[in-house]
Amino acid sequence: MDILISNWSGVQSLPETYIFPPERRPGDHKIPSSKDIPIIDLETINGPERAQTIQQIIKASQDFGLFQVINHGVSRELMDQTMALFKRFFASPAEFKARFYSNDLNASCRLYTSTLNYENEEVHYWRDNITHRCHPLEDHINHWPDDPPYYRKVVAEYSIEVRKFLLTILELICDGMGLESRYFEGEISKNQLVSVNHHIPCPDPSLTIGMQAHCDPNLISMLQQGDVCGLQALKDGQWVGVEPLPGAFVVIPGLQLRVISNGKLASAVHRVVTDSKESRTTIGTFLIPSNDVLIRPADGLLGSSDMLYRGYTYKEFFGTFTSNNCEAETALECFKL
Ligand code: OGA
Ligand code: NI
């Protein structure tokens, strides 16, 4: 398993296969965190400020396509315990990790490096990833790592709590946009991945990248950042840093929310740059429509505006997205009316 960067130690210089051509390098990778990224306090949601908070979520989704959430109800202890387990996983012996190595998109648990296309890509990204399918839990949990013995229990509890959190955010979005509150329940949000990125310290962050600029193709995403900077979002054509706020979640509406809202909500373009001194671990959670679900701009939102996208199944969208090199705008073009 020499290809996993988490198995390397004492890397002094960047291997050539990680050096991007100049136009794909991150440029100024040390940009400061933006103070403008909205921070939503969910504590207010059951009080008199509910309507105002909902409007903040809608506005953040429109203006940034990304926001941070504090007081979200998931305990700090569970967040820390889960993060510690994932860090421990990436630090565990190569032989143990090798049991989970897989390039099968449908595996209940898969560990890989760079992208699922490692064998064929010209340059590799500076990241390892372990992805757990989480829903329904009983179909997948027995394929997850089992060391330490409480790994499965903790990650399962985390996956349940963050799923509840994301469904709450979706319900608030419905409320703010005038959609029926259960619009995003059921098949449209059924599949769930907990996907953990890990980047070891990089000898030269200016030459490589942890994750290329992309939009998330799913319904909605959230990230629990550790304490190391690296996540950047594109705002008005400029990269801005997304500060790792202790205890906060970063929420990113996915491309499906953009389509369902008929283009009213945005999905931020984001990327990950590497750090020369510290390892960075981030826990991502994605809610994803089932393959056969029909996605289209919601009737209730159209008003007098024209429908911008035709209906499609998520399977069709995802196929188009991957065959277009995961470029969101090119993929969306195929569904524009
Ligand atoms: C992702 C992603 C960001 C991060 O997995 O889609 O954007 O900070 N992750 O790891
Ligand atoms: Ni992403």
mmCIF file of C-alpha atoms and ligand atoms in Angstrom:
data_model
loop_
_atom_site.group_PDB
_atom_site.id
_atom_site.type_symbol
_atom_site.label_atom_id
_atom_site.label_comp_id
_atom_site.label_asym_id
_atom_site.label_seq_id
_atom_site.Cartn_x
_atom_site.Cartn_y
_atom_site.Cartn_z
ATOM 1 C CA MET A 1 0.000 0.000 0.000
ATOM 2 C CA ASP A 2 2.803 2.353 -0.892
ATOM 3 C CA ILE A 3 0.399 4.565 -2.766
ATOM 4 C CA LEU A 4 -1.431 5.769 0.360
ATOM 5 C CA ILE A 5 0.228 8.977 1.527
ATOM 6 C CA SER A 6 -0.768 8.198 5.117
ATOM 7 C CA ASN A 7 1.698 5.279 4.935
ATOM 8 C CA TRP A 8 4.586 7.599 4.165
ATOM 9 C CA SER A 9 6.852 9.108 6.759
ATOM 10 C CA GLY A 10 9.526 11.746 6.592
ATOM 11 C CA VAL A 11 8.681 12.954 3.079
ATOM 12 C CA GLN A 12 11.329 15.544 2.247
ATOM 13 C CA SER A 13 10.404 16.537 -1.269
ATOM 14 C CA LEU A 14 7.297 16.345 -3.372
ATOM 15 C CA PRO A 15 7.311 13.319 -5.694
ATOM 16 C CA GLU A 16 7.043 14.340 -9.339
ATOM 17 C CA THR A 17 3.702 12.602 -9.819
ATOM 18 C CA TYR A 18 2.131 15.121 -7.401
ATOM 19 C CA ILE A 19 3.420 18.239 -9.138
ATOM 20 C CA PHE A 20 0.652 19.923 -11.118
ATOM 21 C CA PRO A 21 1.293 21.898 -14.298
ATOM 22 C CA PRO A 22 1.592 25.628 -13.443
ATOM 23 C CA GLU A 23 -1.981 26.504 -14.497
ATOM 24 C CA ARG A 24 -3.446 23.931 -12.102
ATOM 25 C CA ARG A 25 -1.369 24.870 -9.068
ATOM 26 C CA PRO A 26 -3.177 26.575 -6.202
ATOM 27 C CA GLY A 27 -1.513 29.971 -6.660
ATOM 28 C CA ASP A 28 -1.603 31.879 -3.402
ATOM 29 C CA HIS A 29 -2.406 28.959 -1.119
ATOM 30 C CA LYS A 30 -1.942 30.915 2.093
ATOM 31 C CA ILE A 31 -4.906 33.239 1.699
ATOM 32 C CA PRO A 32 -6.486 34.264 5.012
ATOM 33 C CA SER A 33 -9.852 33.000 6.228
ATOM 34 C CA SER A 34 -12.753 35.146 5.102
ATOM 35 C CA LYS A 35 -14.672 37.017 7.790
ATOM 36 C CA ASP A 36 -17.639 37.256 5.423
ATOM 37 C CA ILE A 37 -18.672 33.623 5.380
ATOM 38 C CA PRO A 38 -22.027 33.517 7.181
ATOM 39 C CA ILE A 39 -22.171 31.823 10.581
ATOM 40 C CA ILE A 40 -25.638 30.568 11.450
ATOM 41 C CA ASP A 41 -26.509 30.006 15.118
ATOM 42 C CA LEU A 42 -29.037 27.176 15.193
ATOM 43 C CA GLU A 43 -29.799 27.745 18.865
ATOM 44 C CA THR A 44 -32.299 30.396 17.819
ATOM 45 C CA ILE A 45 -34.370 28.043 15.720
ATOM 46 C CA ASN A 46 -37.033 27.287 18.304
ATOM 47 C CA GLY A 47 -37.444 30.845 19.507
ATOM 48 C CA PRO A 48 -38.741 34.146 18.214
ATOM 49 C CA GLU A 49 -35.736 34.548 15.917
ATOM 50 C CA ARG A 50 -36.566 31.451 13.864
ATOM 51 C CA ALA A 51 -37.765 33.337 10.787
ATOM 52 C CA GLN A 52 -34.684 35.525 10.809
ATOM 53 C CA THR A 53 -32.337 32.536 11.067
ATOM 54 C CA ILE A 54 -34.109 30.811 8.199
ATOM 55 C CA GLN A 55 -33.655 33.900 6.077
ATOM 56 C CA GLN A 56 -29.937 33.912 6.963
ATOM 57 C CA ILE A 57 -29.668 30.323 5.726
ATOM 58 C CA ILE A 58 -31.421 31.165 2.463
ATOM 59 C CA LYS A 59 -29.347 34.281 1.919
ATOM 60 C CA ALA A 60 -26.091 32.436 2.689
ATOM 61 C CA SER A 61 -27.071 29.696 0.248
ATOM 62 C CA GLN A 62 -27.853 32.288 -2.417
ATOM 63 C CA ASP A 63 -24.824 34.527 -1.920
ATOM 64 C CA PHE A 64 -22.109 32.041 -0.940
ATOM 65 C CA GLY A 65 -23.459 28.553 -1.547
ATOM 66 C CA LEU A 66 -21.731 27.705 1.733
ATOM 67 C CA PHE A 67 -22.109 28.626 5.422
ATOM 68 C CA GLN A 68 -20.969 27.614 8.884
ATOM 69 C CA VAL A 69 -23.326 26.432 11.615
ATOM 70 C CA ILE A 70 -22.779 26.653 15.360
ATOM 71 C CA ASN A 71 -24.962 25.286 18.174
ATOM 72 C CA HIS A 72 -26.182 22.618 15.791
ATOM 73 C CA GLY A 73 -27.081 20.085 18.461
ATOM 74 C CA VAL A 74 -24.427 17.431 17.707
ATOM 75 C CA SER A 75 -22.346 17.070 20.857
ATOM 76 C CA ARG A 76 -18.768 18.256 20.889
ATOM 77 C CA GLU A 77 -17.798 15.023 22.589
ATOM 78 C CA LEU A 78 -19.162 12.917 19.719
ATOM 79 C CA MET A 79 -17.487 15.189 17.161
ATOM 80 C CA ASP A 80 -14.120 14.950 18.919
ATOM 81 C CA GLN A 81 -14.380 11.215 19.503
ATOM 82 C CA THR A 82 -15.214 10.587 15.838
ATOM 83 C CA MET A 83 -12.398 12.818 14.626
ATOM 84 C CA ALA A 84 -9.949 11.036 16.954
ATOM 85 C CA LEU A 85 -11.010 7.652 15.546
ATOM 86 C CA PHE A 86 -10.457 8.736 11.947
ATOM 87 C CA LYS A 87 -7.046 10.188 12.777
ATOM 88 C CA ARG A 88 -6.194 6.942 14.480
ATOM 89 C CA PHE A 89 -7.369 4.985 11.437
ATOM 90 C CA PHE A 90 -5.046 6.886 9.089
ATOM 91 C CA ALA A 91 -2.167 6.429 11.541
ATOM 92 C CA SER A 92 -2.724 2.675 11.839
ATOM 93 C CA PRO A 93 -0.419 0.075 10.243
ATOM 94 C CA ALA A 94 -0.444 -0.259 6.458
ATOM 95 C CA GLU A 95 -1.489 -3.939 6.681
ATOM 96 C CA PHE A 96 -4.608 -3.060 8.640
ATOM 97 C CA LYS A 97 -5.593 -0.268 6.275
ATOM 98 C CA ALA A 98 -5.015 -2.480 3.236
ATOM 99 C CA ARG A 99 -8.099 -4.500 4.220
ATOM 100 C CA PHE A 100 -10.281 -1.545 3.267
ATOM 101 C CA TYR A 101 -8.554 -0.467 0.075
ATOM 102 C CA SER A 102 -11.084 -0.431 -2.781
ATOM 103 C CA ASN A 103 -11.925 1.457 -5.950
ATOM 104 C CA ASP A 104 -15.498 0.188 -5.987
ATOM 105 C CA LEU A 105 -17.873 3.140 -5.818
ATOM 106 C CA ASN A 106 -20.544 0.958 -4.242
ATOM 107 C CA ALA A 107 -18.424 -0.572 -1.489
ATOM 108 C CA SER A 108 -19.785 -0.141 2.057
ATOM 109 C CA CYS A 109 -16.359 1.079 3.032
ATOM 110 C CA ARG A 110 -13.553 2.098 0.748
ATOM 111 C CA LEU A 111 -10.131 3.503 1.351
ATOM 112 C CA TYR A 112 -8.338 5.071 -1.574
ATOM 113 C CA THR A 113 -5.841 7.763 -2.409
ATOM 114 C CA SER A 114 -6.109 10.816 -4.683
ATOM 115 C CA THR A 115 -9.208 9.843 -6.715
ATOM 116 C CA LEU A 116 -10.922 6.610 -7.714
ATOM 117 C CA ASN A 117 -9.070 7.039 -11.004
ATOM 118 C CA TYR A 118 -5.590 6.770 -9.470
ATOM 119 C CA GLU A 119 -4.310 4.285 -12.037
ATOM 120 C CA ASN A 120 -5.109 6.482 -15.016
ATOM 121 C CA GLU A 121 -4.570 10.026 -13.779
ATOM 122 C CA GLU A 122 -1.453 11.933 -14.768
ATOM 123 C CA VAL A 123 -1.008 13.808 -11.515
ATOM 124 C CA HIS A 124 -2.209 12.658 -8.089
ATOM 125 C CA TYR A 125 -3.907 14.718 -5.408
ATOM 126 C CA TRP A 126 -2.300 14.927 -2.011
ATOM 127 C CA ARG A 127 -4.981 13.069 -0.098
ATOM 128 C CA ASP A 128 -6.165 9.758 1.231
ATOM 129 C CA ASN A 129 -9.847 9.141 1.813
ATOM 130 C CA ILE A 130 -11.977 6.615 3.633
ATOM 131 C CA THR A 131 -15.650 6.610 2.697
ATOM 132 C CA HIS A 132 -18.358 4.803 4.667
ATOM 133 C CA ARG A 133 -21.811 4.152 3.302
ATOM 134 C CA CYS A 134 -24.163 4.779 6.190
ATOM 135 C CA HIS A 135 -27.771 4.299 5.237
ATOM 136 C CA PRO A 136 -29.404 1.983 6.002
ATOM 137 C CA LEU A 137 -26.800 1.362 8.644
ATOM 138 C CA GLU A 138 -27.323 -2.399 8.981
ATOM 139 C CA ASP A 139 -26.455 -2.923 5.297
ATOM 140 C CA HIS A 140 -23.017 -1.395 5.717
ATOM 141 C CA ILE A 141 -21.761 -1.215 9.279
ATOM 142 C CA ASN A 142 -20.287 -4.730 9.310
ATOM 143 C CA HIS A 143 -17.892 -3.737 6.536
ATOM 144 C CA TRP A 144 -16.451 -0.758 8.384
ATOM 145 C CA PRO A 145 -13.180 -0.922 10.349
ATOM 146 C CA ASP A 146 -13.564 -2.743 13.667
ATOM 147 C CA ASP A 147 -10.499 -1.551 15.478
ATOM 148 C CA PRO A 148 -10.761 -0.165 18.066
ATOM 149 C CA PRO A 149 -13.880 -2.211 18.878
ATOM 150 C CA TYR A 150 -15.990 0.912 19.478
ATOM 151 C CA TYR A 151 -15.174 2.373 16.023
ATOM 152 C CA ARG A 152 -18.417 1.155 14.460
ATOM 153 C CA LYS A 153 -20.587 2.239 17.357
ATOM 154 C CA VAL A 154 -19.167 5.763 17.438
ATOM 155 C CA VAL A 155 -19.166 6.298 13.673
ATOM 156 C CA ALA A 156 -22.736 4.942 13.494
ATOM 157 C CA GLU A 157 -23.891 7.338 16.185
ATOM 158 C CA TYR A 158 -22.118 10.193 14.424
ATOM 159 C CA SER A 159 -23.727 9.289 11.087
ATOM 160 C CA ILE A 160 -27.186 9.257 12.681
ATOM 161 C CA GLU A 161 -26.687 12.601 14.431
ATOM 162 C CA VAL A 162 -25.268 14.411 11.398
ATOM 163 C CA ARG A 163 -28.039 12.994 9.215
ATOM 164 C CA LYS A 164 -30.587 14.506 11.597
ATOM 165 C CA PHE A 165 -28.713 17.788 11.442
ATOM 166 C CA LEU A 166 -28.687 17.858 7.624
ATOM 167 C CA LEU A 167 -32.389 16.979 7.473
ATOM 168 C CA THR A 168 -33.075 19.873 9.854
ATOM 169 C CA ILE A 169 -31.151 22.244 7.576
ATOM 170 C CA LEU A 170 -33.123 20.916 4.582
ATOM 171 C CA GLU A 171 -36.389 21.450 6.450
ATOM 172 C CA LEU A 172 -35.400 25.022 7.255
ATOM 173 C CA ILE A 173 -34.529 25.580 3.596
ATOM 174 C CA CYS A 174 -38.009 24.304 2.684
ATOM 175 C CA ASP A 175 -39.564 26.670 5.164
ATOM 176 C CA GLY A 176 -37.542 29.591 3.830
ATOM 177 C CA MET A 177 -38.373 28.866 0.218
ATOM 178 C CA GLY A 178 -42.023 27.971 0.651
ATOM 179 C CA LEU A 179 -41.669 24.262 -0.062
ATOM 180 C CA GLU A 180 -43.609 21.610 1.787
ATOM 181 C CA SER A 181 -41.520 20.812 4.885
ATOM 182 C CA ARG A 182 -41.044 17.129 3.979
ATOM 183 C CA TYR A 183 -39.920 17.782 0.426
ATOM 184 C CA PHE A 184 -36.419 16.415 1.045
ATOM 185 C CA GLU A 185 -37.427 13.367 3.066
ATOM 186 C CA GLY A 186 -37.358 9.863 1.614
ATOM 187 C CA GLU A 187 -35.566 8.674 -1.515
ATOM 188 C CA ILE A 188 -34.284 12.130 -2.426
ATOM 189 C CA SER A 189 -31.980 12.200 0.623
ATOM 190 C CA LYS A 190 -31.721 8.462 1.245
ATOM 191 C CA ASN A 191 -28.102 7.626 0.599
ATOM 192 C CA GLN A 192 -25.499 8.886 3.002
ATOM 193 C CA LEU A 193 -21.725 8.840 2.905
ATOM 194 C CA VAL A 194 -19.315 9.739 5.650
ATOM 195 C CA SER A 195 -16.176 10.557 3.701
ATOM 196 C CA VAL A 196 -12.987 11.460 5.487
ATOM 197 C CA ASN A 197 -10.145 13.295 3.792
ATOM 198 C CA HIS A 198 -6.661 13.023 5.216
ATOM 199 C CA HIS A 199 -3.638 14.999 4.028
ATOM 200 C CA ILE A 200 -0.201 14.514 5.549
ATOM 201 C CA PRO A 201 2.126 17.544 5.747
ATOM 202 C CA CYS A 202 3.147 18.462 2.219
ATOM 203 C CA PRO A 203 6.738 19.430 1.353
ATOM 204 C CA ASP A 204 5.536 22.123 -1.064
ATOM 205 C CA PRO A 205 1.878 23.230 -0.920
ATOM 206 C CA SER A 206 2.389 25.631 -3.823
ATOM 207 C CA LEU A 207 2.923 22.807 -6.336
ATOM 208 C CA THR A 208 0.114 20.421 -5.517
ATOM 209 C CA ILE A 209 -3.432 20.352 -4.222
ATOM 210 C CA GLY A 210 -5.439 18.235 -1.790
ATOM 211 C CA MET A 211 -8.702 18.336 -3.703
ATOM 212 C CA GLN A 212 -9.321 20.104 -6.975
ATOM 213 C CA ALA A 213 -11.878 22.892 -7.371
ATOM 214 C CA HIS A 214 -15.311 21.277 -7.542
ATOM 215 C CA CYS A 215 -18.978 21.526 -6.658
ATOM 216 C CA ASP A 216 -20.549 18.673 -4.734
ATOM 217 C CA PRO A 217 -22.905 16.799 -7.082
ATOM 218 C CA ASN A 218 -25.214 15.508 -4.330
ATOM 219 C CA LEU A 219 -28.151 17.095 -2.476
ATOM 220 C CA ILE A 220 -26.348 18.631 0.482
ATOM 221 C CA SER A 221 -22.952 18.274 2.173
ATOM 222 C CA MET A 222 -21.441 19.137 5.508
ATOM 223 C CA LEU A 223 -17.871 19.185 6.743
ATOM 224 C CA GLN A 224 -16.374 18.901 10.178
ATOM 225 C CA GLN A 225 -12.988 20.497 9.727
ATOM 226 C CA GLY A 226 -10.216 19.671 12.139
ATOM 227 C CA ASP A 227 -8.114 22.591 13.296
ATOM 228 C CA VAL A 228 -5.886 22.977 10.227
ATOM 229 C CA CYS A 229 -6.740 25.457 7.462
ATOM 230 C CA GLY A 230 -7.052 24.171 3.911
ATOM 231 C CA LEU A 231 -10.637 24.514 2.715
ATOM 232 C CA GLN A 232 -11.173 27.390 0.294
ATOM 233 C CA ALA A 233 -14.315 28.570 -1.475
ATOM 234 C CA LEU A 234 -14.661 30.674 -4.593
ATOM 235 C CA LYS A 235 -16.494 33.943 -3.951
ATOM 236 C CA ASP A 236 -16.883 36.478 -6.761
ATOM 237 C CA GLY A 237 -13.992 34.899 -8.632
ATOM 238 C CA GLN A 238 -11.594 34.959 -5.650
ATOM 239 C CA TRP A 239 -10.547 32.089 -3.415
ATOM 240 C CA VAL A 240 -11.327 32.697 0.252
ATOM 241 C CA GLY A 241 -10.330 30.540 3.225
ATOM 242 C CA VAL A 242 -13.067 28.810 5.240
ATOM 243 C CA GLU A 243 -11.922 29.083 8.837
ATOM 244 C CA PRO A 244 -11.904 25.881 10.885
ATOM 245 C CA LEU A 245 -14.174 27.156 13.682
ATOM 246 C CA PRO A 246 -14.020 24.851 16.712
ATOM 247 C CA GLY A 247 -17.262 22.892 17.048
ATOM 248 C CA ALA A 248 -18.821 24.253 13.839
ATOM 249 C CA PHE A 249 -20.059 22.459 10.740
ATOM 250 C CA VAL A 250 -19.594 23.831 7.236
ATOM 251 C CA VAL A 251 -22.720 23.292 5.127
ATOM 252 C CA ILE A 252 -22.555 23.254 1.322
ATOM 253 C CA PRO A 253 -25.748 22.964 -0.712
ATOM 254 C CA GLY A 254 -25.105 20.431 -3.483
ATOM 255 C CA LEU A 255 -25.851 20.794 -7.185
ATOM 256 C CA GLN A 256 -29.224 19.073 -6.729
ATOM 257 C CA LEU A 257 -30.366 21.912 -4.469
ATOM 258 C CA ARG A 258 -29.335 24.343 -7.151
ATOM 259 C CA VAL A 259 -31.518 22.536 -9.708
ATOM 260 C CA ILE A 260 -34.498 21.941 -7.403
ATOM 261 C CA SER A 261 -34.462 25.638 -6.408
ATOM 262 C CA ASN A 262 -34.381 26.489 -10.134
ATOM 263 C CA GLY A 263 -31.040 28.208 -9.723
ATOM 264 C CA LYS A 264 -32.018 30.299 -6.679
ATOM 265 C CA LEU A 265 -29.617 28.545 -4.329
ATOM 266 C CA ALA A 266 -25.929 28.297 -5.144
ATOM 267 C CA SER A 267 -23.455 25.493 -4.560
ATOM 268 C CA ALA A 268 -20.023 26.887 -3.745
ATOM 269 C CA VAL A 269 -17.014 25.883 -5.805
ATOM 270 C CA HIS A 270 -14.471 24.717 -3.238
ATOM 271 C CA ARG A 271 -11.055 23.064 -3.039
ATOM 272 C CA VAL A 272 -8.499 21.922 -0.483
ATOM 273 C CA VAL A 273 -4.921 23.166 -0.314
ATOM 274 C CA THR A 274 -2.267 21.365 1.674
ATOM 275 C CA ASP A 275 -0.264 22.445 4.704
ATOM 276 C CA SER A 276 3.489 22.154 5.018
ATOM 277 C CA LYS A 277 3.565 21.536 8.769
ATOM 278 C CA GLU A 278 0.480 19.715 9.925
ATOM 279 C CA SER A 279 -1.708 16.800 8.894
ATOM 280 C CA ARG A 280 -5.261 17.758 8.094
ATOM 281 C CA THR A 281 -8.299 15.535 8.566
ATOM 282 C CA THR A 282 -11.822 16.573 7.605
ATOM 283 C CA ILE A 283 -15.029 14.577 8.015
ATOM 284 C CA GLY A 284 -17.459 15.134 5.166
ATOM 285 C CA THR A 285 -21.034 13.876 5.166
ATOM 286 C CA PHE A 286 -23.134 13.794 2.019
ATOM 287 C CA LEU A 287 -26.841 13.172 1.519
ATOM 288 C CA ILE A 288 -27.424 11.776 -1.936
ATOM 289 C CA PRO A 289 -30.605 10.969 -3.872
ATOM 290 C CA SER A 290 -31.313 7.337 -4.760
ATOM 291 C CA ASN A 291 -30.394 6.536 -8.353
ATOM 292 C CA ASP A 292 -33.928 6.441 -9.715
ATOM 293 C CA VAL A 293 -35.249 9.580 -8.059
ATOM 294 C CA LEU A 294 -36.530 12.178 -10.473
ATOM 295 C CA ILE A 295 -34.935 15.560 -9.843
ATOM 296 C CA ARG A 296 -36.464 18.722 -11.273
ATOM 297 C CA PRO A 297 -37.099 22.324 -10.292
ATOM 298 C CA ALA A 298 -39.838 22.236 -7.636
ATOM 299 C CA ASP A 299 -43.233 23.302 -8.959
ATOM 300 C CA GLY A 300 -43.932 25.397 -5.907
ATOM 301 C CA LEU A 301 -40.884 27.575 -6.541
ATOM 302 C CA LEU A 302 -41.329 28.463 -10.150
ATOM 303 C CA GLY A 303 -43.885 31.268 -9.788
ATOM 304 C CA SER A 304 -43.752 33.176 -13.027
ATOM 305 C CA SER A 305 -40.147 32.269 -13.792
ATOM 306 C CA ASP A 306 -39.226 29.780 -16.492
ATOM 307 C CA MET A 307 -38.003 26.351 -15.562
ATOM 308 C CA LEU A 308 -34.237 26.386 -16.108
ATOM 309 C CA TYR A 309 -33.575 22.635 -16.039
ATOM 310 C CA ARG A 310 -35.342 19.583 -17.355
ATOM 311 C CA GLY A 311 -36.093 16.646 -15.075
ATOM 312 C CA TYR A 312 -33.633 13.755 -14.847
ATOM 313 C CA THR A 313 -32.838 10.816 -12.615
ATOM 314 C CA TYR A 314 -29.932 11.210 -10.215
ATOM 315 C CA LYS A 315 -28.243 8.295 -11.949
ATOM 316 C CA GLU A 316 -28.364 10.179 -15.242
ATOM 317 C CA PHE A 317 -26.989 13.320 -13.607
ATOM 318 C CA PHE A 318 -24.152 11.532 -11.868
ATOM 319 C CA GLY A 319 -23.162 9.730 -15.069
ATOM 320 C CA THR A 320 -23.057 13.037 -16.931
ATOM 321 C CA PHE A 321 -21.126 14.678 -14.104
ATOM 322 C CA THR A 322 -18.415 12.034 -13.996
ATOM 323 C CA SER A 323 -18.111 11.763 -17.767
ATOM 324 C CA ASN A 324 -17.594 15.535 -17.865
ATOM 325 C CA ASN A 325 -14.608 15.310 -15.571
ATOM 326 C CA CYS A 326 -16.750 16.382 -12.575
ATOM 327 C CA GLU A 327 -17.120 19.873 -14.008
ATOM 328 C CA ALA A 328 -20.377 21.212 -12.615
ATOM 329 C CA GLU A 329 -21.152 23.880 -15.202
ATOM 330 C CA THR A 330 -20.511 21.567 -18.156
ATOM 331 C CA ALA A 331 -22.627 18.834 -16.584
ATOM 332 C CA LEU A 332 -25.491 21.232 -15.758
ATOM 333 C CA GLU A 333 -25.449 22.570 -19.323
ATOM 334 C CA CYS A 334 -26.655 19.148 -20.460
ATOM 335 C CA PHE A 335 -29.850 19.575 -18.424
ATOM 336 C CA LYS A 336 -30.588 23.216 -19.165
ATOM 337 C CA LEU A 337 -33.784 24.048 -21.037
HETATM 338 C C1 OGA B 1 -15.440 16.962 -0.427
HETATM 339 C C2 OGA B 1 -14.785 18.194 0.056
HETATM 340 C C3 OGA B 1 -13.438 19.319 1.672
HETATM 341 C C4 OGA B 1 -12.482 19.070 2.786
HETATM 342 O O1 OGA B 1 -15.102 15.881 0.111
HETATM 343 O O2 OGA B 1 -16.266 17.043 -1.361
HETATM 344 O O3 OGA B 1 -14.980 19.192 -0.550
HETATM 345 O O4 OGA B 1 -12.197 20.038 3.482
HETATM 346 N N1 OGA B 1 -14.022 18.139 1.156
HETATM 347 O O5 OGA B 1 -12.015 17.956 2.957
HETATM 348 NI NI NI B 2 -16.678 18.988 -1.854
#
